[in-house]
Tab-separated table of N, CA and C in Angstrom:
chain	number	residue	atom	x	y	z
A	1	UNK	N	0.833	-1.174	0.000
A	1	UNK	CA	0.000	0.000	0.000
A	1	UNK	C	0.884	1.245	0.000
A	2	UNK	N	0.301	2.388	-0.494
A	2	UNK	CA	0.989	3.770	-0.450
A	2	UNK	C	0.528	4.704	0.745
A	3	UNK	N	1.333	4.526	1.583
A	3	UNK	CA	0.999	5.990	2.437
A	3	UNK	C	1.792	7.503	1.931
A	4	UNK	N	1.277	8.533	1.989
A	4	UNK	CA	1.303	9.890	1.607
A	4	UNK	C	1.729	10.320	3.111
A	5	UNK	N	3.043	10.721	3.429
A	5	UNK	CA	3.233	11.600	4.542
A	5	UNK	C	4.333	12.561	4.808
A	6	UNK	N	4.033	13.820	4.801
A	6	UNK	CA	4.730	14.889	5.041
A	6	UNK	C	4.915	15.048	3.540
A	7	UNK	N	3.862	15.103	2.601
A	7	UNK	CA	3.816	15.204	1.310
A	7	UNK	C	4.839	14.262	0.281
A	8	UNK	N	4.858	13.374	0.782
A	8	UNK	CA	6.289	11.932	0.092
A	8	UNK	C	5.531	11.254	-0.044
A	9	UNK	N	5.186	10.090	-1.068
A	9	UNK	CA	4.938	8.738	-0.957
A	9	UNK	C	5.417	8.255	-0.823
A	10	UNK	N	5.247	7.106	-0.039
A	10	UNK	CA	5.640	5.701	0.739
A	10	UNK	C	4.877	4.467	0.281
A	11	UNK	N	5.691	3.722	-0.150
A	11	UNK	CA	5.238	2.117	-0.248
A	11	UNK	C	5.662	1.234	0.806
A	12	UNK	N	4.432	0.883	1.237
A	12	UNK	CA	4.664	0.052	2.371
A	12	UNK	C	4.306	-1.450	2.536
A	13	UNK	N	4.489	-2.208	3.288
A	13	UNK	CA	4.430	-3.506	3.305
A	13	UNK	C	3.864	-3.428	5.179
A	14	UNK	N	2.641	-3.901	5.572
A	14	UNK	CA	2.266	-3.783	6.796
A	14	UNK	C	1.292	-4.420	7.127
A	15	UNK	N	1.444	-5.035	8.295
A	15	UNK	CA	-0.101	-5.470	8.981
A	15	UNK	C	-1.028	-5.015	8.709
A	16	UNK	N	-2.125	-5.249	8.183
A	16	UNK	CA	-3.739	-4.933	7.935
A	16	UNK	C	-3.648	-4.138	9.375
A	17	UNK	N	-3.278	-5.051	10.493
A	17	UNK	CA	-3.902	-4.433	12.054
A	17	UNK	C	-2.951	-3.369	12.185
A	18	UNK	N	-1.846	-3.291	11.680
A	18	UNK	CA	-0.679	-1.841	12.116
A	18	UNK	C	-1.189	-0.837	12.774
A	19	UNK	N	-0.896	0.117	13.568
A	19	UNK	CA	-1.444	1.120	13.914
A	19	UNK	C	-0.900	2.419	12.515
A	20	UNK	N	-1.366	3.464	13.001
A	20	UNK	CA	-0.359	4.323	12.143
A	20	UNK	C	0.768	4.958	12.966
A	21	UNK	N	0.636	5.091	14.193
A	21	UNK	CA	1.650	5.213	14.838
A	21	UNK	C	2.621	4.193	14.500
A	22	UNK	N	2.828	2.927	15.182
A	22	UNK	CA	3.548	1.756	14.713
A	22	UNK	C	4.443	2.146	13.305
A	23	UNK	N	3.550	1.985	12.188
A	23	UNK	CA	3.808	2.296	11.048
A	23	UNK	C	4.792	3.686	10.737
A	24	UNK	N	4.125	4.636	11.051
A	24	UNK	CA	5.392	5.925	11.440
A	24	UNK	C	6.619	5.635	11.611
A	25	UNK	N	6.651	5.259	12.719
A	25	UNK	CA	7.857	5.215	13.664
A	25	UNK	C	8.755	3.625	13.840
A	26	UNK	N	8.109	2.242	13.284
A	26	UNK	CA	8.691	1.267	12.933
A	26	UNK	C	8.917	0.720	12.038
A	27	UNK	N	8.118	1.516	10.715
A	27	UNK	CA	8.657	1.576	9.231
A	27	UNK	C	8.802	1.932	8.734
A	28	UNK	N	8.575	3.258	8.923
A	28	UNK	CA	8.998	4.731	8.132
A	28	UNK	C	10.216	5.385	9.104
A	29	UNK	N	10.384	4.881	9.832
A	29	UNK	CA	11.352	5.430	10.779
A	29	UNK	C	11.332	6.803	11.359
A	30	UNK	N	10.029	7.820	11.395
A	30	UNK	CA	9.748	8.859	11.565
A	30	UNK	C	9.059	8.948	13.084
A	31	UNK	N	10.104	9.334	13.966
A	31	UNK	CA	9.853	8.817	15.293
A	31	UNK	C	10.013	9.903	15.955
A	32	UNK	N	9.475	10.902	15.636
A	32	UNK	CA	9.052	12.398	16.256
A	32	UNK	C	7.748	12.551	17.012
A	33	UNK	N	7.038	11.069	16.483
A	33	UNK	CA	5.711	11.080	17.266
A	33	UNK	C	6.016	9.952	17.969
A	34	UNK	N	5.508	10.262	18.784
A	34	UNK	CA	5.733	9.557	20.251
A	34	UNK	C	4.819	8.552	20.453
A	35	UNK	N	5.035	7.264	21.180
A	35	UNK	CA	4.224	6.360	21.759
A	35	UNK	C	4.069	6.492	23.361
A	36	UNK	N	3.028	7.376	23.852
A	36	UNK	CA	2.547	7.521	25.167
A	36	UNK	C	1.993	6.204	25.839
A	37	UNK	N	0.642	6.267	25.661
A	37	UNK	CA	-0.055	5.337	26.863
A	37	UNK	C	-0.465	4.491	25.964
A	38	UNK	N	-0.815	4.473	24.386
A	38	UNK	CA	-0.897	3.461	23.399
A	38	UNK	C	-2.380	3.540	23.245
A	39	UNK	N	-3.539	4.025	24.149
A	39	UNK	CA	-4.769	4.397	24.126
A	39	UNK	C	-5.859	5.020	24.110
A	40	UNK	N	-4.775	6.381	23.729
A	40	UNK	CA	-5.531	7.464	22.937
A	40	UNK	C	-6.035	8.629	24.171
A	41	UNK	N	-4.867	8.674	25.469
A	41	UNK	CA	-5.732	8.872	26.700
A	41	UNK	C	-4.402	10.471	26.614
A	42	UNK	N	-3.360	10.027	26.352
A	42	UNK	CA	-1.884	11.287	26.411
A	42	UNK	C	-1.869	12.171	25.178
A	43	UNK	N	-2.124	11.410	24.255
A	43	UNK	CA	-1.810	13.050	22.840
A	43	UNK	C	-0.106	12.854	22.543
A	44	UNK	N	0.267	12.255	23.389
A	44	UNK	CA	1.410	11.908	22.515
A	44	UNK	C	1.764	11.909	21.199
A	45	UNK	N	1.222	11.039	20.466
A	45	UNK	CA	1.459	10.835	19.532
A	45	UNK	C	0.331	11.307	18.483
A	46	UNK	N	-0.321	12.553	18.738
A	46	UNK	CA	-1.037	13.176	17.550
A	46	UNK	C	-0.277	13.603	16.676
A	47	UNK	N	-1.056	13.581	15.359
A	47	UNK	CA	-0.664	13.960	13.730
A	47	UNK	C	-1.836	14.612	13.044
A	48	UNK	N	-1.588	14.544	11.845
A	48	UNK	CA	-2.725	15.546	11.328
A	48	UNK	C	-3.231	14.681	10.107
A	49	UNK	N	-3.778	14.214	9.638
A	49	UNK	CA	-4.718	13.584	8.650
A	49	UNK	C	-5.784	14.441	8.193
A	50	UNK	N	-5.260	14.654	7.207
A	50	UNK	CA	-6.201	15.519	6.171
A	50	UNK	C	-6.347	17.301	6.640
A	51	UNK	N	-5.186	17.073	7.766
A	51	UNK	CA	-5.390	18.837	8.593
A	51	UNK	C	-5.965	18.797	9.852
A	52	UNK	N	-6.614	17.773	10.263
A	52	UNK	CA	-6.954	17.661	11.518
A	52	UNK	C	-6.382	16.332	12.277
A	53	UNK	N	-6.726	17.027	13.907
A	53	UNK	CA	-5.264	16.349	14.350
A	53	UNK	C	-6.296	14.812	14.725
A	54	UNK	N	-5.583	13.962	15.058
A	54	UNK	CA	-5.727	12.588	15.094
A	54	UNK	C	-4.729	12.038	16.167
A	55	UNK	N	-5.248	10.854	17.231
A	55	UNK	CA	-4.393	10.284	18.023
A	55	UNK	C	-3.925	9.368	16.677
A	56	UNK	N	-2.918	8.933	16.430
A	56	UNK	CA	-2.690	8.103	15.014
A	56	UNK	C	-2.388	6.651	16.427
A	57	UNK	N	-2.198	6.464	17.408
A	57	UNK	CA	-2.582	5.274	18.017
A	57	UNK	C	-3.375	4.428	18.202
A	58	UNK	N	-4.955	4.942	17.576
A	58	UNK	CA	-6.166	4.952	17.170
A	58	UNK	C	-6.117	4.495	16.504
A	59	UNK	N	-5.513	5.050	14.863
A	59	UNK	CA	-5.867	4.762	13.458
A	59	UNK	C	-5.124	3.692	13.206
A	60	UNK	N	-5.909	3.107	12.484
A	60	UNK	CA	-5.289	2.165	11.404
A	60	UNK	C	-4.769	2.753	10.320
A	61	UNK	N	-3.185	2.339	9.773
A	61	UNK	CA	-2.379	2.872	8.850
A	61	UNK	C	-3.105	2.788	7.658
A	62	UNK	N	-3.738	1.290	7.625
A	62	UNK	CA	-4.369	0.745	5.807
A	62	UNK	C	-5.427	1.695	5.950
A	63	UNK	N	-6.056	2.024	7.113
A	63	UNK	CA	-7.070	3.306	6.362
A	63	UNK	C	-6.863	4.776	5.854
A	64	UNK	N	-5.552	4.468	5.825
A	64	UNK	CA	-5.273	5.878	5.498
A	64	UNK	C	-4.196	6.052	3.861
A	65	UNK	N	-4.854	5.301	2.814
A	65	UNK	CA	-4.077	5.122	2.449
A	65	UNK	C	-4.602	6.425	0.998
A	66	UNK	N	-5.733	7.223	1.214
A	66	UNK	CA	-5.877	8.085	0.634
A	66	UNK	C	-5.843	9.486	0.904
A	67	UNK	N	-5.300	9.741	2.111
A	67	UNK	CA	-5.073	10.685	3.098
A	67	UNK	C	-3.587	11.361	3.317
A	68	UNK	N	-3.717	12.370	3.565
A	68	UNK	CA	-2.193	12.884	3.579
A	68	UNK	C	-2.321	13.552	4.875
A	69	UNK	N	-0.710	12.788	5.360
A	69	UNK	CA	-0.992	12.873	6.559
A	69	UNK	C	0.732	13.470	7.061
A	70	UNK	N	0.120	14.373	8.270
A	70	UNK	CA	1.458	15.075	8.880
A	70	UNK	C	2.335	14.841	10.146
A	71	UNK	N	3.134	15.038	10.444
A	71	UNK	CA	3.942	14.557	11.527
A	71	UNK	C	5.071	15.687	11.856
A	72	UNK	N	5.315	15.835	12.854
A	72	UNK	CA	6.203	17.038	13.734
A	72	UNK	C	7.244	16.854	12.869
A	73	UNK	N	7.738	15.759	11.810
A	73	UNK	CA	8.874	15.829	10.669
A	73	UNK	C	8.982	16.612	9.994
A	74	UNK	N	7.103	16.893	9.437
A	74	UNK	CA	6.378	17.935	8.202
A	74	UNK	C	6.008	19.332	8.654
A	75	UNK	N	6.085	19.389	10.166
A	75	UNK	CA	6.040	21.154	10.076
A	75	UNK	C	6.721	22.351	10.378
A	76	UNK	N	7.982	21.717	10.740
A	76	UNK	CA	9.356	22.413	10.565
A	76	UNK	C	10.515	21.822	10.869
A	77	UNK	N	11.239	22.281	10.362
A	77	UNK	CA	12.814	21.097	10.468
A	77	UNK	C	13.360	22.810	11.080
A	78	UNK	N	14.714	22.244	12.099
A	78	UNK	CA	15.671	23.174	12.259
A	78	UNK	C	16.286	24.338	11.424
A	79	UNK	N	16.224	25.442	11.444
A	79	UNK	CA	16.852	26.324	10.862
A	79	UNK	C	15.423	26.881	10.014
A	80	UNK	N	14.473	26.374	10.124
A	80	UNK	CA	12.918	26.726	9.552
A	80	UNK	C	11.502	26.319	10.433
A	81	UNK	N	11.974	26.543	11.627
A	81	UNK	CA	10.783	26.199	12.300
A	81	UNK	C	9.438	26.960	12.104
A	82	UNK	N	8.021	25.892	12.374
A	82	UNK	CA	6.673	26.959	12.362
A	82	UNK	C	6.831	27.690	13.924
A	83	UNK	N	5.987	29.160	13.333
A	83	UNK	CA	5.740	29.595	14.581
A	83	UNK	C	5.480	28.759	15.986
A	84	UNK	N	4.507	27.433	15.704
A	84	UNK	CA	4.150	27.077	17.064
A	84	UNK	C	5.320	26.536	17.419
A	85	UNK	N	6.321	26.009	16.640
A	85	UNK	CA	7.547	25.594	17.288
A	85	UNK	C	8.410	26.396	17.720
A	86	UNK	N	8.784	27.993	17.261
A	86	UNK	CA	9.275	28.904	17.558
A	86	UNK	C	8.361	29.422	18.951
A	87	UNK	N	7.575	29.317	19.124
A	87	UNK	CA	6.708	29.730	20.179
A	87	UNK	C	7.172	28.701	21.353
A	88	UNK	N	6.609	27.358	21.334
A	88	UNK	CA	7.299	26.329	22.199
A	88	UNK	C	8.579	26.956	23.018
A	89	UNK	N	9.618	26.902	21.698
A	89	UNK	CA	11.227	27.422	22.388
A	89	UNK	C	11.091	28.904	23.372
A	90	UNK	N	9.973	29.784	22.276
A	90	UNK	CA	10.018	30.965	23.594
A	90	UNK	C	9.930	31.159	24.697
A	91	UNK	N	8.599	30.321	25.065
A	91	UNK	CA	7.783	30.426	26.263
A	91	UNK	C	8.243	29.227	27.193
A	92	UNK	N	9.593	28.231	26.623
A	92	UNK	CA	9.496	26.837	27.411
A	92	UNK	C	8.411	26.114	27.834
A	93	UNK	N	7.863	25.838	26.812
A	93	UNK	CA	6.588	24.932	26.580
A	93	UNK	C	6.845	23.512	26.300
A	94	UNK	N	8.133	23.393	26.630
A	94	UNK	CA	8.823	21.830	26.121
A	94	UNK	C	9.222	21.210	27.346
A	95	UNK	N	9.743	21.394	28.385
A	95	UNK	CA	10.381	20.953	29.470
A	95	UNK	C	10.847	19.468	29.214
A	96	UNK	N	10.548	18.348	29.548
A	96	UNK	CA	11.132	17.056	28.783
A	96	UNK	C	11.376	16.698	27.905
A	97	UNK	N	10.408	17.426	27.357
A	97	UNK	CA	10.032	16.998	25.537
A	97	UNK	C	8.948	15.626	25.090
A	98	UNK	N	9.070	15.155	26.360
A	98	UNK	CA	8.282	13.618	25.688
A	98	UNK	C	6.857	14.088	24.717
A	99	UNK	N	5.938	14.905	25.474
A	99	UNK	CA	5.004	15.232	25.008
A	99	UNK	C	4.924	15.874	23.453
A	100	UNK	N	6.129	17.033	23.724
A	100	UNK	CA	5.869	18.393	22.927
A	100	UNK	C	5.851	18.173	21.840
A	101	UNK	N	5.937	16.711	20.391
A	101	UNK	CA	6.003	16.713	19.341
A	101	UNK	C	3.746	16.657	19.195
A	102	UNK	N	3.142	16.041	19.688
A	102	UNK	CA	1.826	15.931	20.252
A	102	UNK	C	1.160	17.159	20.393
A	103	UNK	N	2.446	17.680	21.511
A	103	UNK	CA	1.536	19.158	21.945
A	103	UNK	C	1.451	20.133	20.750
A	104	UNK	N	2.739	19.966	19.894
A	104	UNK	CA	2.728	21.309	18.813
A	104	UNK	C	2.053	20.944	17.594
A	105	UNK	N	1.683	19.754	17.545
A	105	UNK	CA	0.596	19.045	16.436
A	105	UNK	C	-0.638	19.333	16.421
A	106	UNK	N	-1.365	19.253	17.912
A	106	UNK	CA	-2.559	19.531	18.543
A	106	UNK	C	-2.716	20.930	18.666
A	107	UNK	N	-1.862	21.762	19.167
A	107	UNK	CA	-1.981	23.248	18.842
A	107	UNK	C	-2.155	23.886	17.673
A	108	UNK	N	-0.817	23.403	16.237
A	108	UNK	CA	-1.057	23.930	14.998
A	108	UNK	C	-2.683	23.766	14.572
A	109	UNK	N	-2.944	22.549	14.689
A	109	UNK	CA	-4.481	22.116	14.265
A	109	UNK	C	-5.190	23.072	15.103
A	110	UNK	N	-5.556	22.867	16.234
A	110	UNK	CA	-6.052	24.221	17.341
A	110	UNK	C	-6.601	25.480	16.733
A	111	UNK	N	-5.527	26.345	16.314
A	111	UNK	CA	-5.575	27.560	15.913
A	111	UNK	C	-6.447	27.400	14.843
A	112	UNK	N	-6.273	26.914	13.946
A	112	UNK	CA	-7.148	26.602	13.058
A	112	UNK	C	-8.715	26.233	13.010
A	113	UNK	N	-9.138	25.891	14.450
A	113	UNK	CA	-10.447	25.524	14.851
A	113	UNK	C	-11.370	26.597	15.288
A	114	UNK	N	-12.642	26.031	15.266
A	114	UNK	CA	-13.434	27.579	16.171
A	114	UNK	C	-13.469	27.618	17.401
A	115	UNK	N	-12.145	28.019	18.481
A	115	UNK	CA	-11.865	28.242	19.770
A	115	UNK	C	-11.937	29.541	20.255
A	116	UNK	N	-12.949	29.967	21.314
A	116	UNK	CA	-12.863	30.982	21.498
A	116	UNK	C	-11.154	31.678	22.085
A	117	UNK	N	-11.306	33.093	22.469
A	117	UNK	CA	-9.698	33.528	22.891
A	117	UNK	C	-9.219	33.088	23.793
A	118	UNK	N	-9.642	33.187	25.076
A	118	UNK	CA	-9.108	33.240	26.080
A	118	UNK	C	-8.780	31.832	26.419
A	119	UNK	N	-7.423	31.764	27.802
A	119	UNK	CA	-6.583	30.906	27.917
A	119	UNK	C	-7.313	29.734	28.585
A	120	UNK	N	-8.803	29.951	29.252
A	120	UNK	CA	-9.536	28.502	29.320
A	120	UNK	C	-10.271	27.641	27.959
A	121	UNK	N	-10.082	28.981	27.327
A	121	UNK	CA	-10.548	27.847	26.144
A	121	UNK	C	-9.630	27.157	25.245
A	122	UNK	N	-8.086	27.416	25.195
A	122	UNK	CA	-6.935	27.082	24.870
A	122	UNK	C	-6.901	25.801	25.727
A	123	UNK	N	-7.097	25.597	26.660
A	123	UNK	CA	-6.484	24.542	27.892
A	123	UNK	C	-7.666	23.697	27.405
A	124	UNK	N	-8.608	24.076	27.140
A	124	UNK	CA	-9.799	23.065	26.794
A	124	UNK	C	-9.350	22.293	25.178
A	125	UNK	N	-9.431	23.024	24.326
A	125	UNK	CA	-8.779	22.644	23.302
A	125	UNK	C	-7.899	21.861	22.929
A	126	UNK	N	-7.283	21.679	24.146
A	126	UNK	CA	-5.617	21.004	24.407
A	126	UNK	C	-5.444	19.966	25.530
A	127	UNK	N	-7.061	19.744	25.682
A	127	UNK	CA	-6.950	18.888	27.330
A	127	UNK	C	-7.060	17.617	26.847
A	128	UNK	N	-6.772	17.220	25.216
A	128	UNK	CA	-6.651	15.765	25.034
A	128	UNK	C	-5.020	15.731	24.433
A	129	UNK	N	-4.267	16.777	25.185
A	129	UNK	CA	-2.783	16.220	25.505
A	129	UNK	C	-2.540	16.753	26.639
A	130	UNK	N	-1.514	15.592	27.414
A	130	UNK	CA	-0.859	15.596	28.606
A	130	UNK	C	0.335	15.780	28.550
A	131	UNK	N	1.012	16.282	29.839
A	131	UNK	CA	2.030	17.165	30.031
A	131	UNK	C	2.506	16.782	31.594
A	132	UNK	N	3.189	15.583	31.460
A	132	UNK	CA	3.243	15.059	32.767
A	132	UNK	C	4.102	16.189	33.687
A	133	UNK	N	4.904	17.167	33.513
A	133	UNK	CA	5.778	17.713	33.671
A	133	UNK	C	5.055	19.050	34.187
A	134	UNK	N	4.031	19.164	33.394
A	134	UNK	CA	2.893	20.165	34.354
A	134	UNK	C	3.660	21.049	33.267
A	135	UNK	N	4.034	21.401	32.287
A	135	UNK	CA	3.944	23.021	31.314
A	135	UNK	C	2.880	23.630	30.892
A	136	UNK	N	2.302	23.659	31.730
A	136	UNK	CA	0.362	23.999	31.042
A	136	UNK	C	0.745	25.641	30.585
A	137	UNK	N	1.127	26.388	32.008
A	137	UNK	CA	1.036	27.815	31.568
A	137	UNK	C	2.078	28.198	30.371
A	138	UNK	N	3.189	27.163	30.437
A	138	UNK	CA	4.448	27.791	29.108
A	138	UNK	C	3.357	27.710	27.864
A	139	UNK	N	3.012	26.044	27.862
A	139	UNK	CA	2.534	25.486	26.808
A	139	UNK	C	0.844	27.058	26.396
A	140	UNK	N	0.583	26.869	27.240
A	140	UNK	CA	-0.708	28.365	26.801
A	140	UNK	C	-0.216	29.123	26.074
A	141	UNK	N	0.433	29.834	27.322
A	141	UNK	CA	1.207	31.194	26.291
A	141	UNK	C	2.148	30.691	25.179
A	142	UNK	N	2.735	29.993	24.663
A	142	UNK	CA	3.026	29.732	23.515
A	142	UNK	C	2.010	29.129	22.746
A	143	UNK	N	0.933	29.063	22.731
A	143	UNK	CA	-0.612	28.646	21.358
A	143	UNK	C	-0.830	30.134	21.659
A	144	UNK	N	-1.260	31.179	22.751
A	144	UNK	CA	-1.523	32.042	22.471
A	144	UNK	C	-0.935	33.569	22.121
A	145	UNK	N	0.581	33.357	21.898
A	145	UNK	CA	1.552	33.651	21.209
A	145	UNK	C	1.022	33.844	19.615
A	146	UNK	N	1.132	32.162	19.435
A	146	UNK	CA	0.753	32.193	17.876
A	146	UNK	C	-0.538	32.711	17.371
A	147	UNK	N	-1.460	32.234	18.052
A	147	UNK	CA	-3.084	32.548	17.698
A	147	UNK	C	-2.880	34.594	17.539
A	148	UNK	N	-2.133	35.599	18.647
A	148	UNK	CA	-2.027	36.623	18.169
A	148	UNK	C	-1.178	37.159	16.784
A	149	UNK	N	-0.472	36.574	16.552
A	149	UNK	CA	0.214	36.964	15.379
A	149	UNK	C	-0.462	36.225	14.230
A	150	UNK	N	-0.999	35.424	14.125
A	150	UNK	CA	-1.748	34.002	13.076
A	150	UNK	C	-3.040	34.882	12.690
């Protein structure tokens, strides 16, 4: 099958049952998304399918084989980061990092949604990723960083 990701095609060879996480990160070798709790409960490992974000721990890879789909690989590399990643670094919205490829996936998509302004409705928006490390307030003010300039 062909998966489409970070605008590349990929031919793949995979379990019918694969996850797309799995698939990411154990055959595409694109391991920027993270494997959290494996049950869709951390945000770890969100991506974007079709522009909206997705636990891809959830999805099945073979269903996605007409879909173009994104990963913290596809929305900025070093020396060209997106704002929400430039934002992250500002505000130290990263502290471990385990989370933050999830968190800046779930945010880019975010902004893009109909969320009202203020910073409870940001935290709401964002309360299907975890942050064991507790960066809630960095992680805010860096989505609402971007959302003012965006």
């Amino acid at each position: 099958m062909t998966l489409r990701v970070n605008g590349q095609a990929y031919s793949v060879q995979i379990d019918p049952r694969a996850t797309l996480l799995d698939t990411l990160r154990e055959t595409l070798y694109l391991t920027g998304t993270k494997k959290g709790c494996d049950h869709g409960q951390c945000g770890a490992c969100t991506v974007h399918i079709n522009g909206r974000r997705v636990n891809s721990c959830l999805t099945f890879a073979a269903m996605q084989q007409t879909a173009e789909i994104t990963t913290i690989e596809g929305v900025g590399q070093p020396g060209h980061l997106h704002p929400m990643q430039e934002a992250f670094v500002e505000h130290d919205g990263y502290q471990c990092g385990y989370c933050t490829s999830g968190q800046i996936m779930s945010a880019v998509a975010m902004v893009k949604e109909p969320w009202g302004a203020g910073d409870s409705d940001v935290k709401e928006a964002m309360s299907g990723n975890i942050c064991r490390c507790g960066a809630y307030p960095n992680i805010v003010a860096a989505v609402q960083a971007v959302r003012r300039i965006g």
